[in-house]
Short mmCIF file of C-alpha atoms and ligand atoms in Angstrom, two decimals:
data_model
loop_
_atom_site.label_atom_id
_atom_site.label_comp_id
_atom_site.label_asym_id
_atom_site.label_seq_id
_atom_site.Cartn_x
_atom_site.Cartn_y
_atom_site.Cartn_z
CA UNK A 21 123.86 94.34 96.91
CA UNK A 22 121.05 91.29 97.63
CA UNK A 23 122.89 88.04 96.67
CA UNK A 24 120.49 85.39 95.39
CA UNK A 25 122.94 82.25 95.55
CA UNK A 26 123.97 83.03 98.85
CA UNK A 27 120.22 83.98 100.23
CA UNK A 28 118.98 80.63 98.85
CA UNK A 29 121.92 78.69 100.50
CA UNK A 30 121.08 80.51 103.65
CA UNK A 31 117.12 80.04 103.96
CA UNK A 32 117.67 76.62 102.81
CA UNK A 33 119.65 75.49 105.68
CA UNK A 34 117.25 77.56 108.32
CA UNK A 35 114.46 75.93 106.51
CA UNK A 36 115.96 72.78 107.18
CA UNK A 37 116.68 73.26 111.11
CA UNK A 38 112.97 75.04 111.46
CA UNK A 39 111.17 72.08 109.98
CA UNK A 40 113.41 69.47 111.29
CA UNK A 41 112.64 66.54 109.17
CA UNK A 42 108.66 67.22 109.95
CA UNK A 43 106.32 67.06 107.20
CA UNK A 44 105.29 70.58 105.72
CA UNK A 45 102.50 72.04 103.42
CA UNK A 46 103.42 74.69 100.83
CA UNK A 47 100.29 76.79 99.28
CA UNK A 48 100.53 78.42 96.09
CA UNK A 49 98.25 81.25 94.95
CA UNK A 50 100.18 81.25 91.02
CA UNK A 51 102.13 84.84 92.30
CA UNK A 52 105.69 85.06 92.27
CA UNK A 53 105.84 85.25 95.92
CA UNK A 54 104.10 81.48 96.89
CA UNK A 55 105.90 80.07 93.48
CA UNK A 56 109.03 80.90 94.47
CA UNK A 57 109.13 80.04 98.06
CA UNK A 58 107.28 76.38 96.68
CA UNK A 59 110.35 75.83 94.80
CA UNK A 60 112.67 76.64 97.53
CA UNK A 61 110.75 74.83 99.82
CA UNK A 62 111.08 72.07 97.76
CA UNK A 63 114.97 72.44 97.07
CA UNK A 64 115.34 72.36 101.06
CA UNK A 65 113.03 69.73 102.11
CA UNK A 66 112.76 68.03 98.95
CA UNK A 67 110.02 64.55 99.72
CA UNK A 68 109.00 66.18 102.67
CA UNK A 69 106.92 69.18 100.82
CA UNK A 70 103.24 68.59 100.20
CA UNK A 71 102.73 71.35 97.81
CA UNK A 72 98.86 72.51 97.40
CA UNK A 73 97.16 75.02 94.91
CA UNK A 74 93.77 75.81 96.23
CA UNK A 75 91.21 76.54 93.69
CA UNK A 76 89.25 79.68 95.64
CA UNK A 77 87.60 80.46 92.33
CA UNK A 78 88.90 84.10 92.48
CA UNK A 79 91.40 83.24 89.79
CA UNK A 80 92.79 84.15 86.53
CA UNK A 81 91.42 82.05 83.61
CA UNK A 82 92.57 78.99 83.57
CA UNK A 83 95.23 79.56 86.52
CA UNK A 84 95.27 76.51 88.11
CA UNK A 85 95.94 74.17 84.99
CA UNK A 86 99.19 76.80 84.29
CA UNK A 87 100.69 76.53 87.58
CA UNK A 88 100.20 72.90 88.12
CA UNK A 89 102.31 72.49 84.54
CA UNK A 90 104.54 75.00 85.48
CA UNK A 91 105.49 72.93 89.14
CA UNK A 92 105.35 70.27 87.66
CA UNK A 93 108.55 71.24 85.25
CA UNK A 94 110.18 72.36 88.45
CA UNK A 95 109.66 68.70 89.35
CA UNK A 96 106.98 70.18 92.72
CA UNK A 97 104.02 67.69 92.29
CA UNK A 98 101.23 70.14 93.14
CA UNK A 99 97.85 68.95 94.17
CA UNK A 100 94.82 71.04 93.29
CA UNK A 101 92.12 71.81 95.30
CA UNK A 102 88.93 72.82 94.31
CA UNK A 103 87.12 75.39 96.94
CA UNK A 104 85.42 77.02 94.39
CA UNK A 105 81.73 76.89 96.29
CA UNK A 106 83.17 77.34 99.38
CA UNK A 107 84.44 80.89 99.34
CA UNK A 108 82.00 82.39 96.97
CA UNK A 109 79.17 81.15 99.60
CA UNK A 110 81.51 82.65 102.14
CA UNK A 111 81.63 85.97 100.32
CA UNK A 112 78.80 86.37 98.43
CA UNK A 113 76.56 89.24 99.50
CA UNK A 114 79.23 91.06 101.41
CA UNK A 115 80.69 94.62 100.71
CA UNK A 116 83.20 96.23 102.94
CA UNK A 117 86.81 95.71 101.59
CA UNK A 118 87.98 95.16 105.24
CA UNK A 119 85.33 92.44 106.04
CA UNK A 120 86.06 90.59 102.66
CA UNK A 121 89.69 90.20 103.22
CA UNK A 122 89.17 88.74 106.87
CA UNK A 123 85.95 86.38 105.31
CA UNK A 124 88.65 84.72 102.94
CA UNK A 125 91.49 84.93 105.17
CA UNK A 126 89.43 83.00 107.70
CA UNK A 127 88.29 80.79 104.59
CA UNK A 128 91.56 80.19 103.53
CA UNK A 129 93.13 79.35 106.73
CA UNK A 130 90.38 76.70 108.07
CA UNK A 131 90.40 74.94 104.80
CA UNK A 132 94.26 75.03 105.42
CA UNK A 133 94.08 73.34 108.50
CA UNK A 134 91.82 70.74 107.29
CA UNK A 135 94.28 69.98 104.13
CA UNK A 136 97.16 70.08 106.49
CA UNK A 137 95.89 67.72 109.26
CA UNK A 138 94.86 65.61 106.16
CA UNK A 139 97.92 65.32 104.80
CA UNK A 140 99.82 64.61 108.07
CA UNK A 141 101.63 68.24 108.19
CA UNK A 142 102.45 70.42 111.35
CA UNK A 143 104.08 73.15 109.61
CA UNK A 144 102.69 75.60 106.61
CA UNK A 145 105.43 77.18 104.26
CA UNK A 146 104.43 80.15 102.98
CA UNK A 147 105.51 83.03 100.30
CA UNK A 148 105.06 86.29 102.70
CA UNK A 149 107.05 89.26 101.56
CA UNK A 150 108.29 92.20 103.37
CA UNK A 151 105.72 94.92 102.28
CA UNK A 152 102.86 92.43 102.78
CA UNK A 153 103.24 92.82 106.82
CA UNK A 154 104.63 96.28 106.28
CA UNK A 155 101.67 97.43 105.13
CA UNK A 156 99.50 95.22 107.80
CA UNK A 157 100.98 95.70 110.79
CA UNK A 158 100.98 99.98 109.42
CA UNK A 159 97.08 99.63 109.19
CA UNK A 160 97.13 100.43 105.21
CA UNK A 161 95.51 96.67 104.76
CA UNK A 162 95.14 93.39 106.17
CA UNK A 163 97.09 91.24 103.23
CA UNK A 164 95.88 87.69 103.79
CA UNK A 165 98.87 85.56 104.67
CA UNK A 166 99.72 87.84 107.76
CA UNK A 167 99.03 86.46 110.72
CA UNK A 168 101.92 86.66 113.57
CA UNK A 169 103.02 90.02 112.77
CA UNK A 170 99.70 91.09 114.01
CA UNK A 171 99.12 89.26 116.99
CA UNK A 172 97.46 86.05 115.40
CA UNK A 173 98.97 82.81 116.93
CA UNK A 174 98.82 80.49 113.97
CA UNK A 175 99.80 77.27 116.26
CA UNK A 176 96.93 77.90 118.23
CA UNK A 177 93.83 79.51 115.81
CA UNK A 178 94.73 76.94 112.83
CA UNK A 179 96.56 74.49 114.27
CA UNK A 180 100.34 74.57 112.76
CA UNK A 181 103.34 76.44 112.56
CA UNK A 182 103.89 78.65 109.74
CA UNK A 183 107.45 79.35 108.09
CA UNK A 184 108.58 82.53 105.94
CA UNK A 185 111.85 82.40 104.23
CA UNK A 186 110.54 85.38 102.32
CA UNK A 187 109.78 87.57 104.85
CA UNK A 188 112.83 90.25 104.89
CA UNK A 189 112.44 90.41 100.87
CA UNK A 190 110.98 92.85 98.21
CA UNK A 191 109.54 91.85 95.02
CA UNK A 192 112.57 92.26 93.02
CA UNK A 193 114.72 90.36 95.32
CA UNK A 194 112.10 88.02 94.99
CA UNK A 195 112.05 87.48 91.24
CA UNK A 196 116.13 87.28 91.40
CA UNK A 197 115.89 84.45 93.72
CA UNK A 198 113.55 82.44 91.34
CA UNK A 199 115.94 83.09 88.69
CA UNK A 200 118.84 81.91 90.86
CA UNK A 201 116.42 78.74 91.35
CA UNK A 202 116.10 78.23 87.79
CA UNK A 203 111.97 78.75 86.78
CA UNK A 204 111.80 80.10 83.58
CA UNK A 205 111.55 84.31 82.98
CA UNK A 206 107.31 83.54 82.54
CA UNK A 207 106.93 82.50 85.67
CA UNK A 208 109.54 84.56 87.65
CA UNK A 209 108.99 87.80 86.34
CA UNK A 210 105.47 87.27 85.90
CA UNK A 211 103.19 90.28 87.45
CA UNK A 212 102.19 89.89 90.68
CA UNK A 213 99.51 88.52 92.06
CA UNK A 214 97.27 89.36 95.13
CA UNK A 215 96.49 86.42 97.12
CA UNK A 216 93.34 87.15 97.98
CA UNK A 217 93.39 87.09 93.94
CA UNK A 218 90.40 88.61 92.08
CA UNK A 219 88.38 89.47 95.48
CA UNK A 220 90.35 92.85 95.78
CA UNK A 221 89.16 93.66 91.85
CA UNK A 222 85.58 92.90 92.94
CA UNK A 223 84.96 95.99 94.16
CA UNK A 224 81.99 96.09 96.74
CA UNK A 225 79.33 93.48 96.85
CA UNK A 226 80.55 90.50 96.04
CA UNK A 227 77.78 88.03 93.14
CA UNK A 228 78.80 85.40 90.96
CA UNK A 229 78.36 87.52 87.52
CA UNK A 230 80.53 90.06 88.97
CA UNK A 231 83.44 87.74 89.89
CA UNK A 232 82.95 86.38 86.42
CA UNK A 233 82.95 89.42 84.39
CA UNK A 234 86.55 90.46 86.13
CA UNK A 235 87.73 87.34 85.55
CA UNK A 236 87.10 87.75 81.53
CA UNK A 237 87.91 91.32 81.65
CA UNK A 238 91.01 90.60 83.50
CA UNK A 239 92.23 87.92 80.56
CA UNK A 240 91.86 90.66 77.89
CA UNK A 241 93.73 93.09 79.90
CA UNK A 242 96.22 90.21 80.42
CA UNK A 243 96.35 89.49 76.62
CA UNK A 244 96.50 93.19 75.19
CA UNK A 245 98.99 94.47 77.50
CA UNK A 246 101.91 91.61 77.37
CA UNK A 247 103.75 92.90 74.34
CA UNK A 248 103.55 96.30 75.38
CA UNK A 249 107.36 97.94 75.55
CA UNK A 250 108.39 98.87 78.13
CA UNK A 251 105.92 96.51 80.07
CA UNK A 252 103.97 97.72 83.17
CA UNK A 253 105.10 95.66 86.10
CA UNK A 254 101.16 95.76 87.02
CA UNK A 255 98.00 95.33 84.53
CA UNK A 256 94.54 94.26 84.92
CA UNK A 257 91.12 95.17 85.36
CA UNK A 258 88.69 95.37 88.25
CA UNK A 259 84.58 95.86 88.25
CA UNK A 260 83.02 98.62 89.70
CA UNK A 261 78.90 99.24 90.21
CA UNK A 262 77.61 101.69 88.17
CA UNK A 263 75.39 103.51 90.16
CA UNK A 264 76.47 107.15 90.65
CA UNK A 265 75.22 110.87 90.71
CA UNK A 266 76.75 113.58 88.25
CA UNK A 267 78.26 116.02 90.07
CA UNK A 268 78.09 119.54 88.45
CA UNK A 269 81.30 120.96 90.42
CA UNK A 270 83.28 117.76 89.46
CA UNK A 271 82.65 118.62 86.19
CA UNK A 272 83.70 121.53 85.85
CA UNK A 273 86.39 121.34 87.56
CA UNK A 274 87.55 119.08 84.94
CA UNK A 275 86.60 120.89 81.93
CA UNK A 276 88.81 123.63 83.15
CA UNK A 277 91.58 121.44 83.51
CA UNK A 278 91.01 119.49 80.72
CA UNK A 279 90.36 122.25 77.77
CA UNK A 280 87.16 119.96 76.73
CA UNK A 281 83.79 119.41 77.86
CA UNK A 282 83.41 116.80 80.65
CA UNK A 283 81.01 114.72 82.87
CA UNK A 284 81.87 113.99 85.96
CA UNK A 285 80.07 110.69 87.87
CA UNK A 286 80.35 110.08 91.24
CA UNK A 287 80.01 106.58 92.18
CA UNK A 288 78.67 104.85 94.84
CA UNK A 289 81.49 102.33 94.88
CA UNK A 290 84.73 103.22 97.20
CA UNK A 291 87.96 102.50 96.54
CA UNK A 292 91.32 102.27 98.91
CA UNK A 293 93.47 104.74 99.14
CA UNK A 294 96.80 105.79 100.84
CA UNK A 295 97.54 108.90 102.44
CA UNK A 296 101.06 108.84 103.78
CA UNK A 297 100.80 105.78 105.72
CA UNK A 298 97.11 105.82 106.97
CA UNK A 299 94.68 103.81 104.62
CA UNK A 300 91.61 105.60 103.58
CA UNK A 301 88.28 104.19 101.78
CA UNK A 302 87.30 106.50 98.93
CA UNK A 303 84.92 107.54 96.58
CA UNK A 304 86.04 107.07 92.42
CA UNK A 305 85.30 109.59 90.21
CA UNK A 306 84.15 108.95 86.62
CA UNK A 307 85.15 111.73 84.22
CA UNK A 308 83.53 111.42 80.73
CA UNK A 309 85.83 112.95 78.50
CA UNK A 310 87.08 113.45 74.66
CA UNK A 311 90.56 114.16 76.20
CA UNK A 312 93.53 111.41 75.26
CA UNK A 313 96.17 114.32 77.06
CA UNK A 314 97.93 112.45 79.48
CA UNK A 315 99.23 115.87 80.98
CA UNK A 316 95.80 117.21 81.02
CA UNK A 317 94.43 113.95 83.02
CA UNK A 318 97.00 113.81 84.95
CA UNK A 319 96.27 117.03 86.58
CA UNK A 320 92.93 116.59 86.30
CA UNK A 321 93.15 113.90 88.36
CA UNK A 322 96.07 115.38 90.86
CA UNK A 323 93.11 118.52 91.44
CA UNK A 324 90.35 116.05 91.22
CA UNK A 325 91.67 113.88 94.62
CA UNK A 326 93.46 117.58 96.37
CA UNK A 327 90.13 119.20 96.17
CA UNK A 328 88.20 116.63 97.54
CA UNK A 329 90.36 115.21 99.61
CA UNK A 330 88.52 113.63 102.36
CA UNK A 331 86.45 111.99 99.83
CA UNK A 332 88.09 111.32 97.07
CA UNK A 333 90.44 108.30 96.54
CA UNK A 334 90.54 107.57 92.48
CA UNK A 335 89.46 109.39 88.81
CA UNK A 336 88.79 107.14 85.78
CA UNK A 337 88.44 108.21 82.34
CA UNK A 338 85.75 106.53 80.44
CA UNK A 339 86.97 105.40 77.10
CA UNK A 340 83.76 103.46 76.00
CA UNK A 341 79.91 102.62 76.69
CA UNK A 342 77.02 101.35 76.18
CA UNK A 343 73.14 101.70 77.15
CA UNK A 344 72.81 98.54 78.99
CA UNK A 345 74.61 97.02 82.27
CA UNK A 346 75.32 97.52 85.84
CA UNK A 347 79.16 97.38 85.97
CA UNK A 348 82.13 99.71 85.28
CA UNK A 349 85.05 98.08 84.41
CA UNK A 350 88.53 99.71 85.09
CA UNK A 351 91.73 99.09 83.29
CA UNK A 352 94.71 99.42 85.75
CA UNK A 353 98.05 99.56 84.41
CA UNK A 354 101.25 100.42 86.77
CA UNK A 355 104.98 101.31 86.32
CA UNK A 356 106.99 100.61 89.84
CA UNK A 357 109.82 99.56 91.30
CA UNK A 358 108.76 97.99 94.78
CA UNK A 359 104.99 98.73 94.88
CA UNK A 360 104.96 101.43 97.50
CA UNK A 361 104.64 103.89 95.29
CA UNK A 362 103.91 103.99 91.60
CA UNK A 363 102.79 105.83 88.22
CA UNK A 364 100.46 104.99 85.18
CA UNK A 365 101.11 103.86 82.38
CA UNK A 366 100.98 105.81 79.51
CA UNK A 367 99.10 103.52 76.79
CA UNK A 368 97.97 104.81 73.52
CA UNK A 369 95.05 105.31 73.50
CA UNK A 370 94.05 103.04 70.46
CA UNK A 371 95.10 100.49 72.32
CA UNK A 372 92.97 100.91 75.12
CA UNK A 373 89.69 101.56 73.20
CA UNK A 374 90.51 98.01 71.59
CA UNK A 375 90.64 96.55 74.79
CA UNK A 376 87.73 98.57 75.89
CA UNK A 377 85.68 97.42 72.75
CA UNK A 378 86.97 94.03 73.93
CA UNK A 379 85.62 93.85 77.04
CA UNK A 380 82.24 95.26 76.40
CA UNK A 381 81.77 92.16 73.86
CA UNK A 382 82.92 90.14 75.78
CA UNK A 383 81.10 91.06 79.62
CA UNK A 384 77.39 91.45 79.03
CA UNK A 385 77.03 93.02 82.40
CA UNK A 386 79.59 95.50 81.77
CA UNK A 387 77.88 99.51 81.03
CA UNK A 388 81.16 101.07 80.33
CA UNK A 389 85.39 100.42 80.64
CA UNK A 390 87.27 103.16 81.98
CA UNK A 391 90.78 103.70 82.41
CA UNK A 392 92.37 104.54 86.24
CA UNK A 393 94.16 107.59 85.84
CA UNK A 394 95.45 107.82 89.79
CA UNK A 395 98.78 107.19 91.25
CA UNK A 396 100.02 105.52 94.37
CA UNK A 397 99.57 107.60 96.73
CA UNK A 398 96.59 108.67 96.95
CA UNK A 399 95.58 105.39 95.66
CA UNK A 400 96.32 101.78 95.86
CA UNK A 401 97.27 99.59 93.09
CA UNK A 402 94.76 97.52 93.64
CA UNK A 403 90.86 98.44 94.04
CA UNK A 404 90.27 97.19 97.75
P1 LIG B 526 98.39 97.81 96.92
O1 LIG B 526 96.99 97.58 96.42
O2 LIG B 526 98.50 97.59 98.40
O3 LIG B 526 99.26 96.69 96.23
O4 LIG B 526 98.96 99.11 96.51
C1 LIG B 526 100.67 96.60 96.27
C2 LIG B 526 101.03 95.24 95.68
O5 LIG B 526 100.59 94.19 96.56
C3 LIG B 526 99.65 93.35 95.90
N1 LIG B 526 98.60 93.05 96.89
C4 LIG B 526 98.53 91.91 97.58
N2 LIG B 526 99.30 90.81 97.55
N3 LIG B 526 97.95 89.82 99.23
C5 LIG B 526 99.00 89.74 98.36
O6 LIG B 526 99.66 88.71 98.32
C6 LIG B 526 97.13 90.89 99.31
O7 LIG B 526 96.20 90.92 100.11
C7 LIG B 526 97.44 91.99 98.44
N4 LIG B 526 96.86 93.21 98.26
C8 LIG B 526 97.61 93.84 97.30
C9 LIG B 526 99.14 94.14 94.72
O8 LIG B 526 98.65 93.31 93.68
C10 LIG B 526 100.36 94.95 94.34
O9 LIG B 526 101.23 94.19 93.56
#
């Protein structure tokens, strides 16, 4: 059984001897991961801890004002940067999932080194967990904050050492040792997170409208899903282009399985996948359907991804549209217990159409919302 007092009494003492009095910089993304390891950073070193939120501008809605207010109750005095401009020039325009990642991983890191040399720091304290280089190092994704576990010397590309009391830990373990620390249940067992925040839910080419319209359809997601019992441990929405061809044997293939008449898109957007442990990059099917069957969709889907296999990654359901726009936007909704593999949630589907209705009022680039009706495996939980 994992042992929160004793794991905090542990790191905080190796934390201590691997810092040794220096100054160090703690960076917080406002996941559990980085706001946990800030606050026991700041429990071991205590006025030695220069804790920074960068601002990339791939945020939730007003994230940055929440976690600062948050810290600040913990008594970390969190500085906020604002690198808004900086990573959407860095971004904008590009497409592959891959090359997106390493853009704001590079981003990130320089801007790091700047704020740490600024601030006097040799050493960067940081919220890694143990699928993050899991899944790295296994070629599934590069997750931003991994860097020695795949061959990048920190010391010498940035400039300072980096520390990881999280590293052996899953998420759970995670959210007991913030509990053991004392942050209130909102912020500990608050859902995750990516780091590379809403990037991954931008899904291909990155523009300002598009990073704007996730944003907004992420807060209703946010705000309609909360109360839901039990809760998902994952829920949010990510944009998708449009564009698409029908594809006649899609469709009915999914008639059949469905019992009603349905449309099947095939997008040009692609979507990561997992396939025992080998990442693949797939196309997402749109299925326009009356169907609210969850059994039906569910092995719709299931035949949907088998049959096409080496194409294939996700299946949404549409659940409303309208003439105009040039974006898809796709509820995701999760029930796991460590991320590596997980279900869907079953929401009613009332629910979803008001969230649906919600988010075509409220992005005026949006064409339709659709609902992600795939697993992991053979997807991801997150888009890219
Ligand atoms: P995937 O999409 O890999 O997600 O099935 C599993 C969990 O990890 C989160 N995730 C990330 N977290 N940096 C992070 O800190 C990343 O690059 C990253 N990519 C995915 C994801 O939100 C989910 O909880």
């Amino acid at each position: 059984m994992f042992d929160s007092k004793s794991f905090i009494e542990k790191s905080k003492g190796e934390m201590q001897k691997q810092i040794g009095g220096e100054r160090a910089l703690c960076a917080l993304s406002g996941g559990v991961d980085s706001t946990v390891c800030a606050v026991l950073a700041s429990k071991a070193i205590g006025s030695s801890l220069r804790a920074v939120f960068i601002d990339t501008g791939f945020m939730r809605e007003d994230e940055p004002a929440w976690v600062k207010k948050h810290l600040d109750k913990m008594g970390v005095n969190l500085r906020v940067f604002d690198a808004r401009e900086r990573f959407i020039s860095a971004l904008e325009g590009h497409s592959d999932a891959e090359e997106k990642r390493k853009i704001f991983r590079d981003t990130f890191y320089k801007l790091f080194g700047e704020i740490v040399r600024e601030e006097k720091c040799k050493i960067l304290i940081q919220g890694t967990i143990a699928p993050d280089w899991i899944e790295t190092k296994g070629g599934i994704k590069s997750q931003h904050n991994v860097l020695s576990q795949i061959g990048i010397d920190p010391e010498k590309e940035f400039g300072y050492k980096v520390v990881e009391p999280l590293l052996q830990l899953y998420k759970d373990q995670v959210r007991l040792v913030g509990k053991e620390l004392g942050l209130s249940e909102e912020l500990y067992a608050r859902q995750p997170f990516p780091g590379p925040g809403l990037l991954v839910r931008v899904v291909g080419e990155v523009r300002r409208d598009k990073v704007e319209d996730t944003r907004k359809a992420i807060a209703v997601v946010e705000e309609g899903l909360k109360g839901l019992s039990p809760p998902p441990q994952q829920y949010f929405a990510a944009i998708l282009d449009s564009k698409g061809k029908i594809s006649e044997k899609i469709s009915k293939e999914a008639g059949e399985f469905l019992g009603e008449k349905a449309k099947a898109t095939v997008l040009d957007a692609r979507g990561t996948g997992v396939t025992g442990d080998i990442r693949r990059y797939g196309k997402v099917v749109l299925i326009d359907s009356k169907s609210t069957d969850y059994m039906a969709l569910n092995k719709t889907q299931f035949e949907i991804v088998s049959r096409n296999k080496d194409d294939v990654s996700r299946v949404l359901l549409v659940l409303k549209s309208q003439k105009e726009g040039k974006y898809i936007a796709a509820i995701r909704s999760i029930q796991t217990r460590d991320f590596m593999t997980v279900v869907i949630t079953k929401i009613p589907f009332e629910l979803l159409n008001s969230m649906a209705e919600e988010i075509l009022g409220r992005c005026p680039n949006v064409k339709a919302v659709a609902y992600e009706l795939t697993p992991k495996p053979p997807a991801t939980v997150e888009f890219e």
